[in-house]
Short mmCIF file of C-alpha atoms and ligand atoms in Angstrom, two decimals:
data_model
loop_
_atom_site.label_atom_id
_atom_site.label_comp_id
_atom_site.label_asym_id
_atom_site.label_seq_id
_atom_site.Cartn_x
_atom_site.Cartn_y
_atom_site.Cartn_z
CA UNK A 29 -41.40 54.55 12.59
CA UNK A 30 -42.80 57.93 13.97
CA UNK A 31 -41.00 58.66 17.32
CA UNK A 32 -42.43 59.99 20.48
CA UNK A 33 -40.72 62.06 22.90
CA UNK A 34 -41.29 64.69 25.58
CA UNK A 35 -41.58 68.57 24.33
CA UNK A 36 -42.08 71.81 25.66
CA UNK A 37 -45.21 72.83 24.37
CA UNK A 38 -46.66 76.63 24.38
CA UNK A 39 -50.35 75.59 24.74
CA UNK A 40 -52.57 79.42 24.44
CA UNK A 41 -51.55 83.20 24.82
CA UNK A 42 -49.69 83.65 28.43
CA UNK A 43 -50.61 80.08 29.50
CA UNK A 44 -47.24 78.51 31.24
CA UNK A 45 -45.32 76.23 29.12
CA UNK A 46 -46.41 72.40 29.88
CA UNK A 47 -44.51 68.89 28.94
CA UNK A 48 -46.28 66.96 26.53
CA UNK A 49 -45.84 64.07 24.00
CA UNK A 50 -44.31 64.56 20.63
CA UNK A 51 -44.88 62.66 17.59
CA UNK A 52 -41.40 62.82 15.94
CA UNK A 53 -41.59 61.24 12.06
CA UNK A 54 -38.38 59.68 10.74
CA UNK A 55 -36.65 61.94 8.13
CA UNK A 56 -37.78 62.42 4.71
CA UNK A 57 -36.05 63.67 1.60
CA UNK A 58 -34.07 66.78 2.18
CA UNK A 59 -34.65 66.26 5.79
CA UNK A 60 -32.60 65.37 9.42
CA UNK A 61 -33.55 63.72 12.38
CA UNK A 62 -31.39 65.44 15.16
CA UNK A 63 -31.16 63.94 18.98
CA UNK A 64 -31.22 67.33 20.58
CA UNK A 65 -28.28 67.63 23.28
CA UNK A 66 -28.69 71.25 24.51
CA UNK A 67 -31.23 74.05 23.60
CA UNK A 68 -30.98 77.42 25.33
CA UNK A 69 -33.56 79.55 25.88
CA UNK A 70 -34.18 82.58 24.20
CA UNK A 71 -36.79 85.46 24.87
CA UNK A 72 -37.98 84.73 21.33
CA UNK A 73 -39.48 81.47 23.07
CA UNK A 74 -41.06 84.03 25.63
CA UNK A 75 -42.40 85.79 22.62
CA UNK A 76 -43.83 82.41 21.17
CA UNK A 77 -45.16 81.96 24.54
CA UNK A 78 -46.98 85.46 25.12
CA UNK A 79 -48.75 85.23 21.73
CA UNK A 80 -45.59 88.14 20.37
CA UNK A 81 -44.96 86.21 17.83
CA UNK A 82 -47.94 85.00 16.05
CA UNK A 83 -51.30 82.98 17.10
CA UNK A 84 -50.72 79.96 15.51
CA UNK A 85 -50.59 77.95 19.29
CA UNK A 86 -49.72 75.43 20.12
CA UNK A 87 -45.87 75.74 19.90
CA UNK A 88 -43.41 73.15 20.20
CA UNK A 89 -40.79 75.92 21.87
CA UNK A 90 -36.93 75.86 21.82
CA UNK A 91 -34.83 76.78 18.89
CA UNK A 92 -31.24 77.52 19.88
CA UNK A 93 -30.12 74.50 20.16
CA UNK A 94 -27.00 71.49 19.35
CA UNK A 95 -27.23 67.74 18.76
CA UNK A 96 -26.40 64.83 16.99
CA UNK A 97 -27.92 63.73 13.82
CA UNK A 98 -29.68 60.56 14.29
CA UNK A 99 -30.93 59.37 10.76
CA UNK A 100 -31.07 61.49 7.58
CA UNK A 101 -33.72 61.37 4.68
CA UNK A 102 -32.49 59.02 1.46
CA UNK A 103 -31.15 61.78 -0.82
CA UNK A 104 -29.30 63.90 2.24
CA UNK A 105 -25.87 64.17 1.52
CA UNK A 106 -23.04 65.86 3.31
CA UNK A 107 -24.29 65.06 6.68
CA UNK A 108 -24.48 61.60 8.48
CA UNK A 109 -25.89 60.08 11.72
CA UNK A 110 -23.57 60.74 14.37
CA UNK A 111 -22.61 64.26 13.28
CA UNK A 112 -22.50 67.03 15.85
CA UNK A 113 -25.12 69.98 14.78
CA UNK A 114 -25.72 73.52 15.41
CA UNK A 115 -29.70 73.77 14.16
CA UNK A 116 -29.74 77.04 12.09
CA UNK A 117 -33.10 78.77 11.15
CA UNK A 118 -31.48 80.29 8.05
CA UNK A 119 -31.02 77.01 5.88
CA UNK A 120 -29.69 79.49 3.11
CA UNK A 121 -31.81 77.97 -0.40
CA UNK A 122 -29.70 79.26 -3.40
CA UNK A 123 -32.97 79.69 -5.30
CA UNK A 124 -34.83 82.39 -3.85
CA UNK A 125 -34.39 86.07 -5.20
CA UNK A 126 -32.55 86.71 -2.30
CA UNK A 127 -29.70 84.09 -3.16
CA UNK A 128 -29.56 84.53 -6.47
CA UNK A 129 -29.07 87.93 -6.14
CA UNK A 130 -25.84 87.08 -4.02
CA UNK A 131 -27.23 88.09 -1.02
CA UNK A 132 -28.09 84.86 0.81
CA UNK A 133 -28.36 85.99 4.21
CA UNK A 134 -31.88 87.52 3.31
CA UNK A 135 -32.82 84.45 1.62
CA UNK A 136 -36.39 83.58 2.62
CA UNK A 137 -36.68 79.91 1.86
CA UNK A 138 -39.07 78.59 4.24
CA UNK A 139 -38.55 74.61 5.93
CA UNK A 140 -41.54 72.37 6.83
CA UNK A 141 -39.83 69.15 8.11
CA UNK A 142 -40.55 70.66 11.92
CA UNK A 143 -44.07 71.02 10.97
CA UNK A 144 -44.49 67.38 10.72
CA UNK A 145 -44.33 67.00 14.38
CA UNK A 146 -47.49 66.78 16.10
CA UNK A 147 -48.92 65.85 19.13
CA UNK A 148 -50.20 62.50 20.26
CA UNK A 149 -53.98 63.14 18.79
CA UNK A 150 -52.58 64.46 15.62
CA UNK A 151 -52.49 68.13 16.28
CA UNK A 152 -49.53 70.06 14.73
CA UNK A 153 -47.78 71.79 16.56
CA UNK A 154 -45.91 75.18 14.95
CA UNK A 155 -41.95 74.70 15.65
CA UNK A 156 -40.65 78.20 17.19
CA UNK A 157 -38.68 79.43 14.76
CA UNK A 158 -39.13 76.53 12.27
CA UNK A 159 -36.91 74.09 14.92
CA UNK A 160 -38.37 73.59 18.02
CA UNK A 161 -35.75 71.51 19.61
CA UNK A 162 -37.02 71.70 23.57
CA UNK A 163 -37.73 67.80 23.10
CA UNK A 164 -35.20 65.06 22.63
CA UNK A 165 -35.56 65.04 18.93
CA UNK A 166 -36.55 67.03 16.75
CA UNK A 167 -37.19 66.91 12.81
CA UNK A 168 -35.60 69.58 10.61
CA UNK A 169 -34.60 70.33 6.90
CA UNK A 170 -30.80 68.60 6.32
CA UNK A 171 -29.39 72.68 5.76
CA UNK A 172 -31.07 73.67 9.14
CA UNK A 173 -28.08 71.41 10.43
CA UNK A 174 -24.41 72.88 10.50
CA UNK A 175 -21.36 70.84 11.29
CA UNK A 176 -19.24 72.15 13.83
CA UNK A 177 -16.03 70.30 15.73
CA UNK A 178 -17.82 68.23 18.50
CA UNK A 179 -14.80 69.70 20.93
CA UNK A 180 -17.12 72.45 21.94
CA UNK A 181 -19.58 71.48 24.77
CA UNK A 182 -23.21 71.53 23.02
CA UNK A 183 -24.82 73.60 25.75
CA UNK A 184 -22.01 76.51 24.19
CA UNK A 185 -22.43 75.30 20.88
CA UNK A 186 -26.44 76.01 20.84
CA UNK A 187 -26.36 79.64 22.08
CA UNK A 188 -24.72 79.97 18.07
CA UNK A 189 -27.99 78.77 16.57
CA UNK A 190 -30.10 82.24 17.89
CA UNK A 191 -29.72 84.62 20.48
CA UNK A 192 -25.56 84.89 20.26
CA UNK A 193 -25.28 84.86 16.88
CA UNK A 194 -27.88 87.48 16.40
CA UNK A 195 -25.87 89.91 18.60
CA UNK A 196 -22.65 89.32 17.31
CA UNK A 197 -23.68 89.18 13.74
CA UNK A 198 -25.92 92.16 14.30
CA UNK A 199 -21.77 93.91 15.27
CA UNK A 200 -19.83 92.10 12.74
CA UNK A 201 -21.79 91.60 9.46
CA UNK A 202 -24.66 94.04 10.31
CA UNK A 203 -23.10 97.54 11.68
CA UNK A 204 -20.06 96.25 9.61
CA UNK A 205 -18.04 97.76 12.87
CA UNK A 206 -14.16 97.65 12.79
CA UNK A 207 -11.18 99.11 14.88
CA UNK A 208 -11.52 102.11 16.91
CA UNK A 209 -15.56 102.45 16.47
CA UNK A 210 -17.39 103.31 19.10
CA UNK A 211 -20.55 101.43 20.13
CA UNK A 212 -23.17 101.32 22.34
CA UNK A 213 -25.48 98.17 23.30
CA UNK A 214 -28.73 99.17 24.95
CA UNK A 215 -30.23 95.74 26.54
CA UNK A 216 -27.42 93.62 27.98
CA UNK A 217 -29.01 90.66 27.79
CA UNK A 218 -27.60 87.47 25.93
CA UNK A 219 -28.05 88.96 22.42
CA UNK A 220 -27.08 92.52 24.04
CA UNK A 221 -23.61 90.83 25.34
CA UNK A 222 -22.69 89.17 22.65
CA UNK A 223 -22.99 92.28 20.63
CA UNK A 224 -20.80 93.84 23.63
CA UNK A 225 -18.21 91.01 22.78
CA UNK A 226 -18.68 91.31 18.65
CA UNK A 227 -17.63 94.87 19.37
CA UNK A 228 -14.75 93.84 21.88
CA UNK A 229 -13.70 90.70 18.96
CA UNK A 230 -14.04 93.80 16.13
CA UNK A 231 -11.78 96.22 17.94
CA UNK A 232 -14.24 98.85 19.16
CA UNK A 233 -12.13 101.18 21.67
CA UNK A 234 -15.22 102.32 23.60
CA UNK A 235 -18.29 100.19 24.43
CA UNK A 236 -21.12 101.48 26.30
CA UNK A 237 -23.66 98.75 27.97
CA UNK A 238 -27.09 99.84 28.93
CA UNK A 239 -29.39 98.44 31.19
CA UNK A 240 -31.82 99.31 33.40
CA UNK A 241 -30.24 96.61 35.86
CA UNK A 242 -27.11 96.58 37.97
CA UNK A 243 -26.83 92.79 37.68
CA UNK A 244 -26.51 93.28 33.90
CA UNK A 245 -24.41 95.67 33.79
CA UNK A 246 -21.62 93.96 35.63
CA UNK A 247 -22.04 91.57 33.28
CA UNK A 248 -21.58 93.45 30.30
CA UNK A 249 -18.29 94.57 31.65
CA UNK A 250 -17.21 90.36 31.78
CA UNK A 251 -17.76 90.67 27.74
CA UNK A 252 -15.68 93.77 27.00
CA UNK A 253 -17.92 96.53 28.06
CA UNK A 254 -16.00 99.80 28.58
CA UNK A 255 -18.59 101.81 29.88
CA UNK A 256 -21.81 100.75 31.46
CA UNK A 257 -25.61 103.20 32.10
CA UNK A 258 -28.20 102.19 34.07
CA UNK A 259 -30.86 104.26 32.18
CA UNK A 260 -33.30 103.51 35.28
CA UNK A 261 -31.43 105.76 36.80
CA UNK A 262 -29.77 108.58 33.91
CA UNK A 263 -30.97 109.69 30.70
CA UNK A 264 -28.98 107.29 28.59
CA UNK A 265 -29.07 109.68 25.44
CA UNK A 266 -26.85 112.51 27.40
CA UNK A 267 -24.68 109.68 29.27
CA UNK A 268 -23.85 108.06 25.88
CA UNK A 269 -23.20 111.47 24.33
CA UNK A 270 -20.80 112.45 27.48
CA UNK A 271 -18.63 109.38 26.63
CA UNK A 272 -18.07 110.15 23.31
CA UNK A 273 -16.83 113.64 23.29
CA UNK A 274 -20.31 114.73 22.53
CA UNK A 275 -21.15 113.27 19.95
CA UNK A 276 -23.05 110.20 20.25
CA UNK A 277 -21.42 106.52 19.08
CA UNK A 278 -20.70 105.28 16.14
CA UNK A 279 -22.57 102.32 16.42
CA UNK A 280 -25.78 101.96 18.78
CA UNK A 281 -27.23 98.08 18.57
CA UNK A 282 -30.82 98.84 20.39
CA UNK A 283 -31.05 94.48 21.66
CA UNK A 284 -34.38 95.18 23.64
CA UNK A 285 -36.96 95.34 21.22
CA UNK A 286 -39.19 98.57 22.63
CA UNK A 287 -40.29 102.29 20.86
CA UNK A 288 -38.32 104.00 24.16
CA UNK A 289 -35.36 101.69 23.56
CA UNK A 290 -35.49 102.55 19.83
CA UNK A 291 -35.65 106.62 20.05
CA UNK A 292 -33.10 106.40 23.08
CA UNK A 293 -30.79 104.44 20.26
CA UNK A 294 -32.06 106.58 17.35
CA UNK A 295 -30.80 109.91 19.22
CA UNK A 296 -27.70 108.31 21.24
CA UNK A 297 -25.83 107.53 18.11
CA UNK A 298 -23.12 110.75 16.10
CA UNK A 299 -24.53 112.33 13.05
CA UNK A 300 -24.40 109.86 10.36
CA UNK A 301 -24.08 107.03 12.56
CA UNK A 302 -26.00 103.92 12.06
CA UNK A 303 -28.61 102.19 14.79
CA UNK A 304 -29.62 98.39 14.33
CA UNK A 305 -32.53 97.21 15.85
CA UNK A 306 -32.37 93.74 16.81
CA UNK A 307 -34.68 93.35 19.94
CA UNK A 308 -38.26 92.11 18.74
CA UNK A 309 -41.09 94.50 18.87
CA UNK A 310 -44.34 93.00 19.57
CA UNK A 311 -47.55 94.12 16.86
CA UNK A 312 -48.98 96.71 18.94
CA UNK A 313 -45.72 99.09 19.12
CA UNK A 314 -45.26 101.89 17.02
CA UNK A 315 -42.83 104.28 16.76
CA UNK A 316 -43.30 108.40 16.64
CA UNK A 317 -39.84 109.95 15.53
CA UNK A 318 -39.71 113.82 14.02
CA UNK A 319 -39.12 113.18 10.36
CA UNK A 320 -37.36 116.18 10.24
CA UNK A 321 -34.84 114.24 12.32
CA UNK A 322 -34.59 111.30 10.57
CA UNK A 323 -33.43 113.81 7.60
CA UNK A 324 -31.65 115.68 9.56
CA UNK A 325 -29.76 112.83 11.58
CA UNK A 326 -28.83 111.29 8.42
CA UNK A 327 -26.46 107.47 9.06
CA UNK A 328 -28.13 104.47 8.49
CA UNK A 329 -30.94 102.81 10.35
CA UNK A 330 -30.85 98.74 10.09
CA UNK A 331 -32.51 96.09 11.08
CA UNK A 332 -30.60 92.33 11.71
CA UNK A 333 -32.37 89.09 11.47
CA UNK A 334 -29.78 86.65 12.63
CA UNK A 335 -26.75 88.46 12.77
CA UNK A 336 -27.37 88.23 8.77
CA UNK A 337 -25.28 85.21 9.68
CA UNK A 338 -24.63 82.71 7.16
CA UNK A 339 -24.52 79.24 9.54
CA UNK A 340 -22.22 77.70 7.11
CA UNK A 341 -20.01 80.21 7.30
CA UNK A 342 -19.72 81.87 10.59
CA UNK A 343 -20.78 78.53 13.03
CA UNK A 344 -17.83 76.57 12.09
CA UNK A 345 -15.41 79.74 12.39
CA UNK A 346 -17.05 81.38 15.54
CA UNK A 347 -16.76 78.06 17.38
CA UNK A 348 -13.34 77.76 16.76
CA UNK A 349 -12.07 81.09 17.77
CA UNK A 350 -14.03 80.23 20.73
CA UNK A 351 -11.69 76.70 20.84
CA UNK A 352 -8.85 78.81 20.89
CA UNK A 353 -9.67 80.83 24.07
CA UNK A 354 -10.19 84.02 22.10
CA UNK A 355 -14.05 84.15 22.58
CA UNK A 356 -15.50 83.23 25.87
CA UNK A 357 -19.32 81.86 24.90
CA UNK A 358 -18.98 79.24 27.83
CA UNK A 359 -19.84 82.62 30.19
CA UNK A 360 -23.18 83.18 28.40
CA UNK A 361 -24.28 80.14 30.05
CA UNK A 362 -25.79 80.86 33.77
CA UNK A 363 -27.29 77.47 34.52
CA UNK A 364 -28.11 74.07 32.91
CA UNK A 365 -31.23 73.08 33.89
CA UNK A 366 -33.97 70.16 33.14
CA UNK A 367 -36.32 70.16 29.89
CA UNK A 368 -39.52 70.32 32.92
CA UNK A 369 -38.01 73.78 33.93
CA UNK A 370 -38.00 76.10 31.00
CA UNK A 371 -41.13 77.70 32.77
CA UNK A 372 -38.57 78.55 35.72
CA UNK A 373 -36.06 79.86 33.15
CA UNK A 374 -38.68 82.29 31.93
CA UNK A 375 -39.33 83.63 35.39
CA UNK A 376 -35.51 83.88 36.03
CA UNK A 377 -35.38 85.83 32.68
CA UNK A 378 -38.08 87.88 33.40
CA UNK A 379 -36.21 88.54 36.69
CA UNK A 380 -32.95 89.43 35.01
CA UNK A 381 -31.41 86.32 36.89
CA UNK A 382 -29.92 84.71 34.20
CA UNK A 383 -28.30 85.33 30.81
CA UNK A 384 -29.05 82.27 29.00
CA UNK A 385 -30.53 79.02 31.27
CA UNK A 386 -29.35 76.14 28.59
CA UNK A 387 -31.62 72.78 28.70
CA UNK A 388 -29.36 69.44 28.91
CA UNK A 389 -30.98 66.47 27.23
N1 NAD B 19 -32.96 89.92 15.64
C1 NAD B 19 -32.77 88.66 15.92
O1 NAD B 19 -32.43 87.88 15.06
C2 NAD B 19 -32.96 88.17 17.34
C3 NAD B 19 -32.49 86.91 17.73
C4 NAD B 19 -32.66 86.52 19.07
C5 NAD B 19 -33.31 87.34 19.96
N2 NAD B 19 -33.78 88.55 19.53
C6 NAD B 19 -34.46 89.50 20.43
O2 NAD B 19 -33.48 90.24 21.14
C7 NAD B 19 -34.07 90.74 22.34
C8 NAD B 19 -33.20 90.42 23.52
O3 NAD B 19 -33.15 89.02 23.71
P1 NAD B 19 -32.41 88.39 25.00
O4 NAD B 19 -32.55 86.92 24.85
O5 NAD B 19 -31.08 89.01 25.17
O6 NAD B 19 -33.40 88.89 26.15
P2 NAD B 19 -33.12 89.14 27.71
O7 NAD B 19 -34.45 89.21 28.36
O8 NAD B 19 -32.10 88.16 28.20
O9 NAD B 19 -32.43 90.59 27.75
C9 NAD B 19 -33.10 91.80 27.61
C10 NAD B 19 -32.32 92.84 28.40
O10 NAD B 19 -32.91 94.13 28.18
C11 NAD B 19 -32.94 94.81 29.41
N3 NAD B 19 -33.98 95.84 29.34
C12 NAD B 19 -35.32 95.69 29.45
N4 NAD B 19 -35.94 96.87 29.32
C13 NAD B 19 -34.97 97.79 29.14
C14 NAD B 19 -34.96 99.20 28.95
N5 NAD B 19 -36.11 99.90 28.91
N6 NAD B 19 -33.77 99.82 28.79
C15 NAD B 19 -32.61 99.11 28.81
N7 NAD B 19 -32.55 97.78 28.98
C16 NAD B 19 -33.71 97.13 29.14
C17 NAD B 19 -33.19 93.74 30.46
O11 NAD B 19 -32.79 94.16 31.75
C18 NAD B 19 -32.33 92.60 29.92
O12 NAD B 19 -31.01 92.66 30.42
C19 NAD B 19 -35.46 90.09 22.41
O13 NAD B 19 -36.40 91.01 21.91
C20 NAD B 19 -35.32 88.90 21.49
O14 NAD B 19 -36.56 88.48 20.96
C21 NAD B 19 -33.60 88.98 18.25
ZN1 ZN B 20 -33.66 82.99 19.79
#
């Protein structure tokens, strides 16, 4: 029997977020029914919400998120009601080209079970991210669900399923950095610090945080930032450059998603050195580089979806280093708040208030 339940809904372009009835159907095959307990949220909701992402309103918003599963579809196995969940949006297929070419973390399998949920006149709503998991339950595919020990708090445990995994993934599998690197994060939000801490965890012996606020920059010092820029106020490029001998870093991870951002990162890394760009452009940017000095500059220039995380892999392990003291994801957490107040949490984002406001169910 179809279950109905309240859900952060993304109704037109820019319009605030309003709290509207969900129509939740029970799991079919291959599929999970998952009683969210936490979801954080992400500026990829903000995205959603600003018509960034795609046109395809309305949303169901909320994707990084941590539950228990409720009921699974009949031919689900490996997972149970009552297990604790991270929700994943890389549900890795072992079919597609991608897989079967043994690199999984590209694969490009796509899961409907979220699309099933609708609203109360039949309208479907399009899950952010293929989740949407700002409403007490949500419907997913069975591999969008990774076990992890339920002795991590959930509000912690969701911040894995998007925006902290993407930064530390984008460090760690990504820019493939290692001991004595140096790396710079430009956007010190909660995907830019937990590429800060990636780098800290990987054994980088100088990391720069950028940010054109104060507040955020303190911050980044909290996740192993040895250096901080506010490039509101110096030419980040030259700063970057003067902390590393002259030559630029290693490693620049550009977390803001902007052109400006993107050339700053481009020309604030050493010959040879690699940028990754994991801050989310919108359609309308474009990007005017010298060619000449995209030649010249040589390195690598990378993009990371997801940390190119495998959830199967790296949830289980990254929660339990975090069990054992030696990564500190409870700070990425400013506030728990209410599902009604996500519209808030955008605001405080927008602000620079908070790095992550996490929604208790
Ligand atoms: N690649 C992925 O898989 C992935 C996953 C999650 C989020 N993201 C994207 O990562 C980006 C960051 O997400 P977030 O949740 O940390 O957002 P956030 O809003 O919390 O943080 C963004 C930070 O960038 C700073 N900033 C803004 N303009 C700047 C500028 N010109 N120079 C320097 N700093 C600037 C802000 O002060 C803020 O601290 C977003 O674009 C988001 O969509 C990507
Ligand atoms: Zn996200």
């Amino acid at each position: 029997m179809p279950h109905e339940v309240k859900g952060v809904v993304a109704t037109g372009k820019g319009a605030p977020v309003a709290i509207q009835t969900v129509v939740v159907p029970d799991p079919g095959p291959g599929e999970a029914l998952v009683s969210v307990q936490a979801c954080g949220v992400c500026h990829t909701d903000l995205h959603y919400r600003e018509g960034g992402i795609g046109d395809d309103f309305p949303y169901l918003l909320g994707h990084e998120a941590a539950g228990l599963v409720e009921a699974v579809g009949p031919d689900v196995t490996g997972l149970e009601p009552g297990d604790f969940v991270i929700l994943n949006w890389r549900a890795v297929c072992g079919q597609c080209r991608a897989c079967l070419r043994g690199r999984p973390w590209y694969c490009f399998a796509t899961h409907n079970a979220a699309q099933k949920m609708t609203l109360t006149d039949g309208t479907p709503l399009a899950p952010a991210l293929g989740i949407g998991a700002f409403a007490d339950k949500t419907l997913v595919a069975a591999g969008q669900c990774t076990k992890v020990s339920p002795a991590i708090k959930p509000e912690v445990a969701g911040l894995l399923g998007c925006g902290v995994m993407a930064g530390l993934g984008a460090v760690l599998n990504t820019a493939r950095v290692t001991r004595g690197d140096s790396v710079a994060v430009i956007g010190c939000g909660g995907v830019g610090d937990a590429a800060i801490l990636g780098a800290s965890l990987a054994g980088a012996r100088k990391i720069i945080a950028v940010d054109i606020d104060d507040r955020k920059l303190n911050w980044a010092r909290q996740f192993g930032a040895t250096d901080t820029v506010n490039s509101a106020s110096a030419d980040p490029v030259e700063q970057i450059r003067a902390l590393t001998d002259g030559n630029g870093a290693d490693v620049v991870i550009e977390a803001v998603g902007r052109p400006e951002t993107y050339t700053q990162a481009f020309y604030a890394r050493d010959l040879a050195g690699t940028v990754v760009l994991v801050g989310v452009p919108n359609p309308q940017m474009r990007l005017d580089l010298p060619l000449l000095d995209v030649f010249g500059r040589g390195g690598t220039l990378k993009s990371s979806w997801y940390g190119d995380c495998l959830p199967a892999r790296d949830f289980p392990m990254l929660v339990d280093l975090h069990l054992q003291g030696r990564l500190p994801l409870d700070k990425f957490v400013s506030e728990t708040i209410a599902l009604d107040s996500v519209e808030e949490a955008f605001a405080k984002m927008q602000r620079g208030e908070v790095l992550r406001s996490v929604v208790l169910l």
